[in-house]
XYZ file of C-alpha atoms in Angstrom:
650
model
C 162.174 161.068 -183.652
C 161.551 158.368 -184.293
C 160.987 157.701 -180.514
C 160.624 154.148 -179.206
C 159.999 152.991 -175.395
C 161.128 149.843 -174.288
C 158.907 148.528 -171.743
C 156.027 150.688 -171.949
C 153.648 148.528 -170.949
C 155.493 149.165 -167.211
C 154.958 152.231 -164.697
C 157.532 154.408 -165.712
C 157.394 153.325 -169.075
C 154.151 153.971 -169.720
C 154.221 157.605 -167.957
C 157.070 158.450 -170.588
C 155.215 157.130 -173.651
C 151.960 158.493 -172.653
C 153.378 162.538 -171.955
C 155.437 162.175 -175.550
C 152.566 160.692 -177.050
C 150.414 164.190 -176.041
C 153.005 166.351 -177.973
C 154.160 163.944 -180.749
C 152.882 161.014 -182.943
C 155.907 159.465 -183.629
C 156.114 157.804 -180.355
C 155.790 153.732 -180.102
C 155.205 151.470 -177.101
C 157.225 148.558 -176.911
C 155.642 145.708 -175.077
C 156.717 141.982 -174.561
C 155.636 141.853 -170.695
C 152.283 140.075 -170.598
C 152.103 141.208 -166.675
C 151.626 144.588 -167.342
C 150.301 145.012 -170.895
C 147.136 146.383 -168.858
C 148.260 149.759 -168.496
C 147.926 150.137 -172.292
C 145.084 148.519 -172.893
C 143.829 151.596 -170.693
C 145.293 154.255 -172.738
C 143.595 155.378 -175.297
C 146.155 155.454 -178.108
C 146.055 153.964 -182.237
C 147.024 150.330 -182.259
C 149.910 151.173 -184.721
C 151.810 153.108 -182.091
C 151.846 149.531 -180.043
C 154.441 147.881 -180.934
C 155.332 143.819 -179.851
C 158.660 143.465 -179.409
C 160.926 140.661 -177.100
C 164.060 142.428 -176.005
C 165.339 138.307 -175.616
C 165.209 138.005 -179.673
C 168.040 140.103 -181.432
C 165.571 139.379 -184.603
C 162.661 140.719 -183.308
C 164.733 143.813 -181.694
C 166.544 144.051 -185.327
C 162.633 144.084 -186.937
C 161.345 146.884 -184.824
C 164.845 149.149 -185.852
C 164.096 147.998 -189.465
C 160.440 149.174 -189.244
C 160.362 151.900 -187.121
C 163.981 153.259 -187.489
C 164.361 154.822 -184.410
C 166.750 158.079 -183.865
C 165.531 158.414 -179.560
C 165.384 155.283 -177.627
C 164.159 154.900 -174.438
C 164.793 151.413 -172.564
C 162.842 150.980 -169.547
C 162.505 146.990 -169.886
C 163.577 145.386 -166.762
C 162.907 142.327 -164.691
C 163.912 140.921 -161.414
C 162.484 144.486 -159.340
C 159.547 143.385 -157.411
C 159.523 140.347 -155.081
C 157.106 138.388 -157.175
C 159.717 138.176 -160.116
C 161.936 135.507 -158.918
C 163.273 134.354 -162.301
C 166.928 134.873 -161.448
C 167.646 133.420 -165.192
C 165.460 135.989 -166.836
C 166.916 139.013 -164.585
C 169.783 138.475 -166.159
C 168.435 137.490 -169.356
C 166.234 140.643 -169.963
C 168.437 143.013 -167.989
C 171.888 142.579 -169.256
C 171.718 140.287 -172.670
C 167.997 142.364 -173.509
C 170.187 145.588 -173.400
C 173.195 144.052 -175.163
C 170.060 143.285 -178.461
C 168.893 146.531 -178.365
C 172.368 148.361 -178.405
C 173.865 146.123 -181.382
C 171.079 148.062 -183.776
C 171.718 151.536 -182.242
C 174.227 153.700 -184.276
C 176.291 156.630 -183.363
C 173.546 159.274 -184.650
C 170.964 158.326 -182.262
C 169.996 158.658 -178.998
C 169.840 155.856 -175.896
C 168.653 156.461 -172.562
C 168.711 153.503 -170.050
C 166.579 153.064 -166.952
C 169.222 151.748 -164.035
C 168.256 151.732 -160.510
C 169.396 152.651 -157.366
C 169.655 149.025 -156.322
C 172.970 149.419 -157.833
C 174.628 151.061 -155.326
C 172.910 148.266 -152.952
C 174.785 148.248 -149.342
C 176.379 151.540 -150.366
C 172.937 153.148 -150.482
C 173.905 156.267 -148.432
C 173.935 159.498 -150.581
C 176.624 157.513 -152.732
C 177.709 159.723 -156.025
C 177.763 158.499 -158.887
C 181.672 158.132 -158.781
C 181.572 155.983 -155.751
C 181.931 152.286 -155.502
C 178.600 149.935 -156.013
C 177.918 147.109 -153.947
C 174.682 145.034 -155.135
C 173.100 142.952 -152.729
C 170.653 141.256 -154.766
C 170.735 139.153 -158.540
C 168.852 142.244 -159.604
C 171.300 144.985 -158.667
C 173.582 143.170 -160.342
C 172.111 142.487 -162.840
C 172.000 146.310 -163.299
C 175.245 147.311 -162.629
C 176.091 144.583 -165.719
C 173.856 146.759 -167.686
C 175.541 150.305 -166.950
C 178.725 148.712 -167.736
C 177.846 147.426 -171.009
C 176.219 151.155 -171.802
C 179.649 152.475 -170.807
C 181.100 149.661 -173.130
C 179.597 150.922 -175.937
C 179.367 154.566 -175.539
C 183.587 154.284 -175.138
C 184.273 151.691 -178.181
C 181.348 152.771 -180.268
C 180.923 156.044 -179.844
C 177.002 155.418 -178.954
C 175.039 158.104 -176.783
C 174.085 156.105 -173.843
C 173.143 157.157 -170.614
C 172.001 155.347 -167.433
C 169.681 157.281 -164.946
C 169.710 155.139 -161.811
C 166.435 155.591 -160.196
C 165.018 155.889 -156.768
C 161.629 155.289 -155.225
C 159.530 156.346 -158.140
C 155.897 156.880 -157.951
C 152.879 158.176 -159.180
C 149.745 157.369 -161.674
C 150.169 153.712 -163.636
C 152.428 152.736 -160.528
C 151.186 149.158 -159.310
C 148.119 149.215 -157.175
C 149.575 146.967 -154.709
C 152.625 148.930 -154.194
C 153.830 151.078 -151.197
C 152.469 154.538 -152.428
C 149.420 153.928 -154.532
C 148.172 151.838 -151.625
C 148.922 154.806 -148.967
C 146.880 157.055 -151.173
C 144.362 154.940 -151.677
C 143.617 154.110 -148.337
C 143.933 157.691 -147.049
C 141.340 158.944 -149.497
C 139.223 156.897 -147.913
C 140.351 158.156 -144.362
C 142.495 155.273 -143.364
C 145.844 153.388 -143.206
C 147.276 150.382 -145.095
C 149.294 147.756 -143.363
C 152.879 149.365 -142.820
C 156.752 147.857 -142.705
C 159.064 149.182 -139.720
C 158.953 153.070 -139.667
C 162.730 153.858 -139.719
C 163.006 151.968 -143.077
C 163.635 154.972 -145.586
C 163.813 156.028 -149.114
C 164.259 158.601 -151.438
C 160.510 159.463 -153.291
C 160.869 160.984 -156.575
C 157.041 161.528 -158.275
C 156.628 160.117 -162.146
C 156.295 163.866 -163.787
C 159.922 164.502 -162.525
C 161.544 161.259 -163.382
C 159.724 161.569 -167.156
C 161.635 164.678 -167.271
C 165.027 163.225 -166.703
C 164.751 160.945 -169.510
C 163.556 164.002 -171.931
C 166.533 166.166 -170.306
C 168.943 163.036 -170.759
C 167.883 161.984 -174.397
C 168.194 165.822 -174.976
C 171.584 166.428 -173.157
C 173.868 163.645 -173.877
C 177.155 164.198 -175.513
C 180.573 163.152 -176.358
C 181.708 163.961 -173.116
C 179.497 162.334 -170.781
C 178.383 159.759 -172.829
C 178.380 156.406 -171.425
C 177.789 158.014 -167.821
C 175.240 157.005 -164.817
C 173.001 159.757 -162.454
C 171.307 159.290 -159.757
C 167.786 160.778 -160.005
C 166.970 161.275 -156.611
C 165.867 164.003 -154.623
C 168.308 163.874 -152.004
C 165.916 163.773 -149.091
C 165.933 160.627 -147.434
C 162.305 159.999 -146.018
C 161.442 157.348 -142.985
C 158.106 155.445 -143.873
C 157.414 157.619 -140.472
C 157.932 160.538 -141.932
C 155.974 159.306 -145.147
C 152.999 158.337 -142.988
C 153.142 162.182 -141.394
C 153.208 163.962 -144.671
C 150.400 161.702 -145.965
C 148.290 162.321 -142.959
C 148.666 165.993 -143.051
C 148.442 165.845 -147.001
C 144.817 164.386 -146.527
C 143.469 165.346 -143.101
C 143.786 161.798 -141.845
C 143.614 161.551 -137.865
C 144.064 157.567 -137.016
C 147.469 156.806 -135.811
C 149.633 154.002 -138.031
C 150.010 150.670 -137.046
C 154.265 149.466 -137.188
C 155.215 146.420 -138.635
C 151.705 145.130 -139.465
C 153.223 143.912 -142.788
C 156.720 142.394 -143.167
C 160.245 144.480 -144.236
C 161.435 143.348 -147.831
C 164.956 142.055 -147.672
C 166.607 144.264 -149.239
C 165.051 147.359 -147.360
C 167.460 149.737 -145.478
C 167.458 153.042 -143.297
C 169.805 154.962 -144.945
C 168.563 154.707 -148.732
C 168.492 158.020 -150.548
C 170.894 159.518 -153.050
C 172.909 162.456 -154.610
C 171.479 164.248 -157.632
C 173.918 166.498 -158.024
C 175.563 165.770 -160.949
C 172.485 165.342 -162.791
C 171.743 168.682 -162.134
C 174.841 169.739 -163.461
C 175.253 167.896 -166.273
C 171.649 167.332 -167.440
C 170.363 170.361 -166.005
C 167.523 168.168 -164.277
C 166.507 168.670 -160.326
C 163.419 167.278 -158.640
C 160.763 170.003 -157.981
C 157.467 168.623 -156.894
C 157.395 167.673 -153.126
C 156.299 164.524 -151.548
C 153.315 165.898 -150.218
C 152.261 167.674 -153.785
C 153.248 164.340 -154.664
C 150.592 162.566 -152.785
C 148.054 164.659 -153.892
C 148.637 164.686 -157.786
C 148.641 160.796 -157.596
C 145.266 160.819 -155.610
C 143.960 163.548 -158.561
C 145.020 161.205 -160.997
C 143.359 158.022 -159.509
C 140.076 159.537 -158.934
C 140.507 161.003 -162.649
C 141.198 157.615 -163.849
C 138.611 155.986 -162.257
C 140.784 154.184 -159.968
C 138.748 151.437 -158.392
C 136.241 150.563 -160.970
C 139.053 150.807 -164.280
C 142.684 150.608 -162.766
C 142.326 147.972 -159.813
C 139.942 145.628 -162.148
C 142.576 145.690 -164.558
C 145.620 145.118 -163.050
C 143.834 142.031 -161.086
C 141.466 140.461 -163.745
C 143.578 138.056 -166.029
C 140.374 138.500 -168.433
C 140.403 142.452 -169.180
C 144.180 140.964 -170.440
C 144.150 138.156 -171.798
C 146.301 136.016 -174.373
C 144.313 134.774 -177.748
C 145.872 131.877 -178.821
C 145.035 131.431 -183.046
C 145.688 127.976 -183.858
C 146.055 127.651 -187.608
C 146.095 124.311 -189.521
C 148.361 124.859 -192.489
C 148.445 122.126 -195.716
C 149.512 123.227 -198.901
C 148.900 127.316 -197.387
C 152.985 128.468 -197.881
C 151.904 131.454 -199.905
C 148.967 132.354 -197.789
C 151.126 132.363 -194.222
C 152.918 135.411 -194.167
C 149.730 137.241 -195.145
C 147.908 135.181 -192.441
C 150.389 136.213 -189.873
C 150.521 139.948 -190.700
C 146.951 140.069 -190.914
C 146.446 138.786 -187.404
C 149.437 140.282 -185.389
C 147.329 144.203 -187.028
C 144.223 142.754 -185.474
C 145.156 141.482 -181.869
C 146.964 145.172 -181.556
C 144.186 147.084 -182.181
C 142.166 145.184 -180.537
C 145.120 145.802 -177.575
C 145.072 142.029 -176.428
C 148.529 139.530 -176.666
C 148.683 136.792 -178.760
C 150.283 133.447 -179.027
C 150.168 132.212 -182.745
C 150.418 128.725 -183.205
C 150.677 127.615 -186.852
C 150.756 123.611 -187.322
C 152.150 122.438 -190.219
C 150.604 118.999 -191.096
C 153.368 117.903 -193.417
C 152.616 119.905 -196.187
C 154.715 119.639 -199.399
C 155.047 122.758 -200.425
C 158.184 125.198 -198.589
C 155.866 125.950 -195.203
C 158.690 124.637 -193.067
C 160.811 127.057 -194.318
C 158.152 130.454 -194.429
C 157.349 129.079 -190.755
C 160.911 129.423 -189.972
C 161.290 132.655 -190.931
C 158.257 134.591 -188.908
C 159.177 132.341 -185.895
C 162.697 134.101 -186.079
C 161.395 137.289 -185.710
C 158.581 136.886 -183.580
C 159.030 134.925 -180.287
C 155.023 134.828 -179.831
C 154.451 132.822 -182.850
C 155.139 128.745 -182.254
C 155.685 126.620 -185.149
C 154.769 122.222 -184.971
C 155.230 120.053 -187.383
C 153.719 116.686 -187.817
C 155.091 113.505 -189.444
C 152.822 113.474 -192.028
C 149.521 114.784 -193.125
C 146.738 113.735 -189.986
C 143.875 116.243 -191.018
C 142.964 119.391 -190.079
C 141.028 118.521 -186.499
C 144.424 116.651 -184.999
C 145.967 119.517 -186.094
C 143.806 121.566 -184.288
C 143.862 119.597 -181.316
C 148.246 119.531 -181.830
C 148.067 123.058 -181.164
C 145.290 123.322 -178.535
C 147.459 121.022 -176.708
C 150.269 123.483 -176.462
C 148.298 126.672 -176.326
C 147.964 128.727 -173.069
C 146.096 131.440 -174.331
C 142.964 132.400 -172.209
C 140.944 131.166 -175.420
C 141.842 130.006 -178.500
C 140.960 130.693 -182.582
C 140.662 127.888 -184.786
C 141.899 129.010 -188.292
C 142.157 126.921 -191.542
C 145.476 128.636 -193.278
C 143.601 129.475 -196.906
C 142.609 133.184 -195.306
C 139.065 131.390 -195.386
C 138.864 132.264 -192.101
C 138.964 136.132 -192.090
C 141.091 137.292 -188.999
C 139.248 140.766 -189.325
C 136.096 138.472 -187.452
C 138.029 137.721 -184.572
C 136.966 140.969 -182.797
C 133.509 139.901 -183.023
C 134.272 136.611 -181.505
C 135.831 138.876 -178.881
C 133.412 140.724 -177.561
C 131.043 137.518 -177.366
C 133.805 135.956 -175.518
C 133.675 139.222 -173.017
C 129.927 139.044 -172.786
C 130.292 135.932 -170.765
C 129.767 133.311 -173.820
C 132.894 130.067 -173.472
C 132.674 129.025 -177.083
C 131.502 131.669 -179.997
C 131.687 130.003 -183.433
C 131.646 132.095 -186.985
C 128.266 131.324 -189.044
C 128.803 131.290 -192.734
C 125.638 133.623 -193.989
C 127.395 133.491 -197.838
C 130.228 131.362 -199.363
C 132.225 132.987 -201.925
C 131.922 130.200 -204.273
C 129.337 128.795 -207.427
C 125.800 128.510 -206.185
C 125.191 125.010 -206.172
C 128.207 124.084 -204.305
C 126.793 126.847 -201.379
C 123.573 125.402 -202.068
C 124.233 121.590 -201.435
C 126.922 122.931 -198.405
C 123.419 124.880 -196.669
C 121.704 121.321 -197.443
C 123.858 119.271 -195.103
C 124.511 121.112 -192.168
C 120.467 121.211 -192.081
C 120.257 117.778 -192.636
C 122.913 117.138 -190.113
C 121.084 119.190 -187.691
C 118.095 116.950 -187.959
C 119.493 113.890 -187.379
C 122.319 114.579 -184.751
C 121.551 113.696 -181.046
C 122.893 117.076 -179.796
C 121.975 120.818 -181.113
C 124.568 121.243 -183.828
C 124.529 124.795 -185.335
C 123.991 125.238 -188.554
C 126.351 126.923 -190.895
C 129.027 126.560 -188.662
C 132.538 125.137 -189.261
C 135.787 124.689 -187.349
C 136.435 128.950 -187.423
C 135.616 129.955 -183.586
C 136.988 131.063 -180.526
C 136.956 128.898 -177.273
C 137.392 129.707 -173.492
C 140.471 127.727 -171.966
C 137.964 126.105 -169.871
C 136.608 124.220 -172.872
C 139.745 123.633 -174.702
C 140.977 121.684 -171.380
C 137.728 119.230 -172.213
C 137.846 118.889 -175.748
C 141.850 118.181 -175.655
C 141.370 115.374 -172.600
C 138.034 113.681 -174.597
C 139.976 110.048 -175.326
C 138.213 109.299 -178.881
C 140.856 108.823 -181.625
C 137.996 110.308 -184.447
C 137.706 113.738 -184.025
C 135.050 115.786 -185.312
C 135.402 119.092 -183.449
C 132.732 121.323 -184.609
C 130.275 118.581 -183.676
C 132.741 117.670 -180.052
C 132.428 121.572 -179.643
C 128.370 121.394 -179.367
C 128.322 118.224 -177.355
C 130.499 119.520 -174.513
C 128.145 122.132 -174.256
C 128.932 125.298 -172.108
C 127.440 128.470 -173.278
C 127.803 129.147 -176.771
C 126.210 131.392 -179.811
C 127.484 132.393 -183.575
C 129.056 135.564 -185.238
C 128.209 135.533 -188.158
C 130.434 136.488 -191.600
C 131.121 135.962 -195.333
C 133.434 133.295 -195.741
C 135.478 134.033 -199.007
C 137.284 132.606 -201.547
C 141.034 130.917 -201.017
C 143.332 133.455 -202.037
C 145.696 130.926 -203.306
C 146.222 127.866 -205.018
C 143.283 124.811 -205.195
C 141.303 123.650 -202.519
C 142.243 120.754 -201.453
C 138.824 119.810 -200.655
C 136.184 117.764 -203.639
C 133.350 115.857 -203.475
C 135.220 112.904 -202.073
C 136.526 114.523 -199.518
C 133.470 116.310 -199.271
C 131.193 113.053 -198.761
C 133.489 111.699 -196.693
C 133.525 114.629 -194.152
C 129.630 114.431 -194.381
C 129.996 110.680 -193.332
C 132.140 111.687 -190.459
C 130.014 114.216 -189.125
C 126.608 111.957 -189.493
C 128.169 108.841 -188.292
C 129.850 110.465 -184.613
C 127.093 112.272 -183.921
C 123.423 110.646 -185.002
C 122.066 107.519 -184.930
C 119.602 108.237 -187.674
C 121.322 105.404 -190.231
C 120.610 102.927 -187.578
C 117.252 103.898 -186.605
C 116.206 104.570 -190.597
C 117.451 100.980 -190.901
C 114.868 100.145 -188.011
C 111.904 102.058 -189.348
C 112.764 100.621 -192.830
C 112.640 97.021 -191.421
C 109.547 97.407 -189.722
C 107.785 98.895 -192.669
C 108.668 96.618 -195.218
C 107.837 93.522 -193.055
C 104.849 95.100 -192.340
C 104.113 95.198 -196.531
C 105.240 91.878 -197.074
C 102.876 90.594 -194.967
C 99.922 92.449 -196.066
C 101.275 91.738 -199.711
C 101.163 87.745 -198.809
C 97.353 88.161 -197.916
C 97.110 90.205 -200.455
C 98.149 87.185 -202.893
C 96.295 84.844 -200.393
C 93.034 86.299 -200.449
C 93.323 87.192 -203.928
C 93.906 83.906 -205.294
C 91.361 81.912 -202.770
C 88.580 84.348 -203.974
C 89.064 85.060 -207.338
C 89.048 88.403 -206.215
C 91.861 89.937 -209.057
C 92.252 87.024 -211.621
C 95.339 89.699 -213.237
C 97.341 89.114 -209.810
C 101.082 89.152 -211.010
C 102.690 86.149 -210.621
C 105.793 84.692 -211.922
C 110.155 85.005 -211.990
C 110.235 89.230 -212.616
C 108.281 89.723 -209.173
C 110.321 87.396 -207.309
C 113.396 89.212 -208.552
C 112.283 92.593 -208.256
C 111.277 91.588 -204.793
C 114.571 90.180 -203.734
C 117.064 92.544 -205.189
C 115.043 95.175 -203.103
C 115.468 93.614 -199.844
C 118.998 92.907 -201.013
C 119.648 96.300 -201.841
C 117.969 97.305 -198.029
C 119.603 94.482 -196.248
C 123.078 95.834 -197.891
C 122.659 99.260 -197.140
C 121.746 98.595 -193.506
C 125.182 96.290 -192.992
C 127.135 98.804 -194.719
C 125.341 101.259 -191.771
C 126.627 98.536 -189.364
C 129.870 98.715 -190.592
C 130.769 102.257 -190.578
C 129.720 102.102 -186.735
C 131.896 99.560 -186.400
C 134.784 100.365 -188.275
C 134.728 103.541 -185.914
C 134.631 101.222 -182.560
C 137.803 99.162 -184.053
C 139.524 102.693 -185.089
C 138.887 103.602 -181.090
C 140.038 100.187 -179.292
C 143.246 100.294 -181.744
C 143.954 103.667 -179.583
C 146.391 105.350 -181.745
C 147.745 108.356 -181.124
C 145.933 111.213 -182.700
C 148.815 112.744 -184.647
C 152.529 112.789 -184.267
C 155.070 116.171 -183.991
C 158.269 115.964 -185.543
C 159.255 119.625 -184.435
C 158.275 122.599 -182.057
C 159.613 125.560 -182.542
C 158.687 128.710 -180.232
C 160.848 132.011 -181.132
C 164.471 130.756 -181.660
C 164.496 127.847 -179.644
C 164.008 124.283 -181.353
C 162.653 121.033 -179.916
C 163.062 118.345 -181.649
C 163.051 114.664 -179.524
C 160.345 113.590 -178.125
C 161.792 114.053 -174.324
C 162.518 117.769 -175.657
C 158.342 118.002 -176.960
C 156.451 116.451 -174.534
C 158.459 118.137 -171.525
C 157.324 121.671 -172.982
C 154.024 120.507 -173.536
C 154.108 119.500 -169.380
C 155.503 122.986 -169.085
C 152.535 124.903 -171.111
C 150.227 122.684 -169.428
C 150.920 123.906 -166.150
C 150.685 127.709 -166.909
């Protein structure tokens, strides 16, 4: 040890990491496949033995060997297997260049053991050894063959310990639940069949336990002299679905007869498809023992110990109990506070066991952002880095990102660490309570008292006189559902206020609250300018209180200048006051007030209006410069707005 597993968050991946993880601590999942992350979200094991990693960045791969320093590696990352994954690009992408990253960091004192596949041997699929010729008949068994040859490659030229364990019809607990076997047992527990392919098609079953032990056998085995080397593990026995269906019956007392060819062959399905384990045996000292029919029964065991149809079929089918966060982070003058930012959020999303998609936007800032940006994108493929053309504000910047994001729901962040990512967990569980928009309350401000104080003042105030129920005490920090981000990003206003266009488009919301603290670096940019002129913003979107004041106040007064012109009337006809005032200082007094109000009231007018000519000019919101996502870099606007047509349609 240490003991990585490539692609844990798959079926046989996850079997190996979980048995290690029972005997051993130093054993890390290695996860970049959001379609099957669910498996460990299910297992209960410490967030710091999760480990993201993308097998298509040699920087991320080079991080993880930095980190962790592996001495066993176990790479079980594949694509290209089921009929669903028709990516021929990324078949060959993850299964031949995905191994090349991971065996550049690997040195001749540790330990690699490679997942193949029987696929390899593809029309040759009869008992072939391991010494006979393979002929793939599909991008994936190609694919795979590529990969053995490149482990041969480099256990001959540099001397690495590499083996390749081509694998046959593996099954058992974690397996898919809409695959051949877990479906058979599933149905036959509950004393029927599923829908079945032609009943002379055939394979060669070996359960999970025994394949789990071929990788510990391999990793424990391998030498100079067979280094570089493929085995088949296989049982041998080539089994008919027929002959499947029999053993099942039997296995669980089942009595209806099966149904042939209710559901269609796969194409690359044959009759003759088992192999030759012999040399494995030999050499590794490894040889299948549990039967199909104990088989059968440990994986039913082990779905009605995992609570099969209330934990493991919800999971694998509800996007929800898996879903992507998307933080969107609005960076300005926040270079030192990034990398803290970003290490502080990746710790939280994995023990919270969900996937993230960070999205920092950089609004132009002057300070070296670009350049820390740079950097974490490098190593992390899941963080995306924009860049405007100069400084727009912190809402289009939020909206810059939420335009690009395709997280289930997504964070808004400001990039001073005001925003605590330890509250996103909170936000969370709201989220999976059923609530589309959960925003963070600020109970206490780190900051002097009268600043809090005249802070608690407005959002009151603002409260009062908006047309719509705007919480109180709440700022930009919140999570929102996908559903609501696809409003707020297609609302056409140019002036943005989001935490009051947040409340407006309603759905079902409610607040977290938390301590917001102090910036951890540098000066706010924020002052009482900037501060008066959010106010401003906020009052003038979202009430009509200025106008209607103006009304009240122009009712009122009229309504005292008249009484105070009978007033003078009546006083004067009857004597009634002989020290009525009279003269030049009332007269000015009286004008400069109705001045002052008529003023006020057309400076009212014109913010209103200077907000309907800012809408008609329509300008765009913001403008990127830059996108960059992992290694790649788009930099035209062809090259942005055809990703963000991409993102949009996922």
């Amino acid at each position: 040890g240490p003991i990585v597993v490539f692609g844990a968050s798959g079926f046989i991946g996850a079997n190996l990491f979980e048995q290690l993880f029972r005997l051993r601590q130093d054993v890390f999942a290695l996860t970049h496949d959001a379609t099957k992350a669910w498996r460990l979200k299910l297992l209960d094991v410490p967030p710091e033995n999760i480990v993201h990693c993308d097998i298509l960045s040699p920087t991320s791969v080079q991080d993880v060997f930095a980190k962790i320093k592996p001495k066993t590696i176990f790479n079980l990352a594949a694509y290209g297997a089921y009929s669903k994954q028709k990516n021929v690009s990324l078949t060959y992408e993850t299964n031949v260049l995905g191994t090349v990253n991971i065996l550049e960091n690997c040195t001749p004192h540790m330990v690699y053991i490679h997942a193949g596949s029987s696929s390899e041997y593809g029309f040759n699929c009869t008992a072939p050894k391991e010494t006979d010729p393979v002929e793939p008949n599909s991008h994936y068994a190609v694919s795979k063959v590529s990969g053995a040859y490149t482990l041969e490659y480099y256990a001959r030229v540099h001397q690495l310990n590499t083996l390749n364990l081509r694998l046959y019809s593996i099954y058992g607990g974690w397996e898919e639940p809409d695959r051949l076997i877990p479906r058979l047992v599933e149905e036959t527990r509950k004393g029927q069949l599923p829908p079945l392919v032609s009943p002379d098609i055939s394979r060669d079953f070996v359960y999970v336990d025994d394949c789990v032990d071929a990788f510990v056998q391999a990793a424990l085995r391998v030498n100079a002299t067979i280094r570089g080397r493929s085995y088949n593990i296989a049982t041998g026995q080539k089994t008919t679905m027929r002959e499947l269906v029999e053993v099942a019956r039997q296995t669980f007392g089942l009595t209806q007869e099966p149904v042939w060819g209710s559901m269609s062959n796969r194409n690359w399905d044959l009759s003759d498809w088992y192999g030759d384990a012999t040399a494995a045996q030999a050499d590794l000292g490894w040889k299948a023992t549990t039967s199909l029919g104990d088989g059968l029964r440990q994986t039913a065991d082990w779905q009605q110990a995992h609570g099969y149809e209330e934990r493991v079929i919800p999971a694998f089918q509800t996007p929800t109990l898996n879903p992507v966060i998307s933080p969107i982070i609005a960076c300005y003058k926040d270079a030192q506070a990034i990398p803290y930012m970003y290490e502080r959020l990746v710790k939280t999303f994995n023990e919270m066991k969900v996937r993230y998609e960070i999205i920092f936007v950089n609004d132009n800032s002057p300070d070296n952002t670009e350049a820390v940006l740079n950097e974490i994108c490098a190593k992390d493929p899941n963080v995306i880095a924009i860049k405007h053309s100069r400084n727009f504000g912190s809402q289009a910047a939020f909206l810059s990102g939420m335009e690009i994001a395709t997280g289930d729901a997504v964070v808004l962040m400001d990039g001073d660490l005001q925003d605590p990512p330890e509250v996103i967990p909170n936000f969370y569980a709201q989220w999976q309570q059923g609530f589309d928009v959960v925003y963070g309350v600020r109970v206490q401000r780190e900051m002097a008292p009268h600043v809090h104080f005249f802070y608690k003042q407005f959002y009151r105030l603002f409260k009062r006189t908006a047309y719509i129920n705007i919480p109180v005490d709440a700022g930009d920090f919140s999570l929102i559902d996908r559903k609501v981000v696809r409003e707020l990003v297609n609302l056409p206003e140019t002036e943005q206020f989001l935490r009051g266009l947040r409340a407006w488009v309603g759905f079902n919301q409610t607040g977290v609250d938390y301590v917001r603290p102090e910036r951890m670096f540098g000066v706010s940019t924020n002052n009482w300018t900037k501060n008066i002129w959010w106010a401003k913003k906020a009052i003038f979107s979202f009430s009509f209180a200025p106008l209607e004041l103006m009304t009240y106040a122009g009712f009122v007064l009229t309504g005292l200048s008249m009484l105070g012109i009978v007033w003078q009337i009546v006083s004067r006809l009857l004597n009634f006051d002989p020290n009525t005032p009279y003269g030049l200082s009332t007269v000015i007094i009286l004008v400069m007030f109705f001045g002052g109000i008529n003023l006020l009231g057309i400076s009212f007018l014109g913010e209103y209006i200077s907000k309907i000519f800012e809408e008609t000019k329509k300008r765009p919101k913001f403008i990127r410069t830059m996108v960059r996502k992992g290694q790649r870099v788009y930099k035209t606007a062809a090259e942005i707005n055809t990703l963000i047509e991409q993102r949009r349609s996922k």
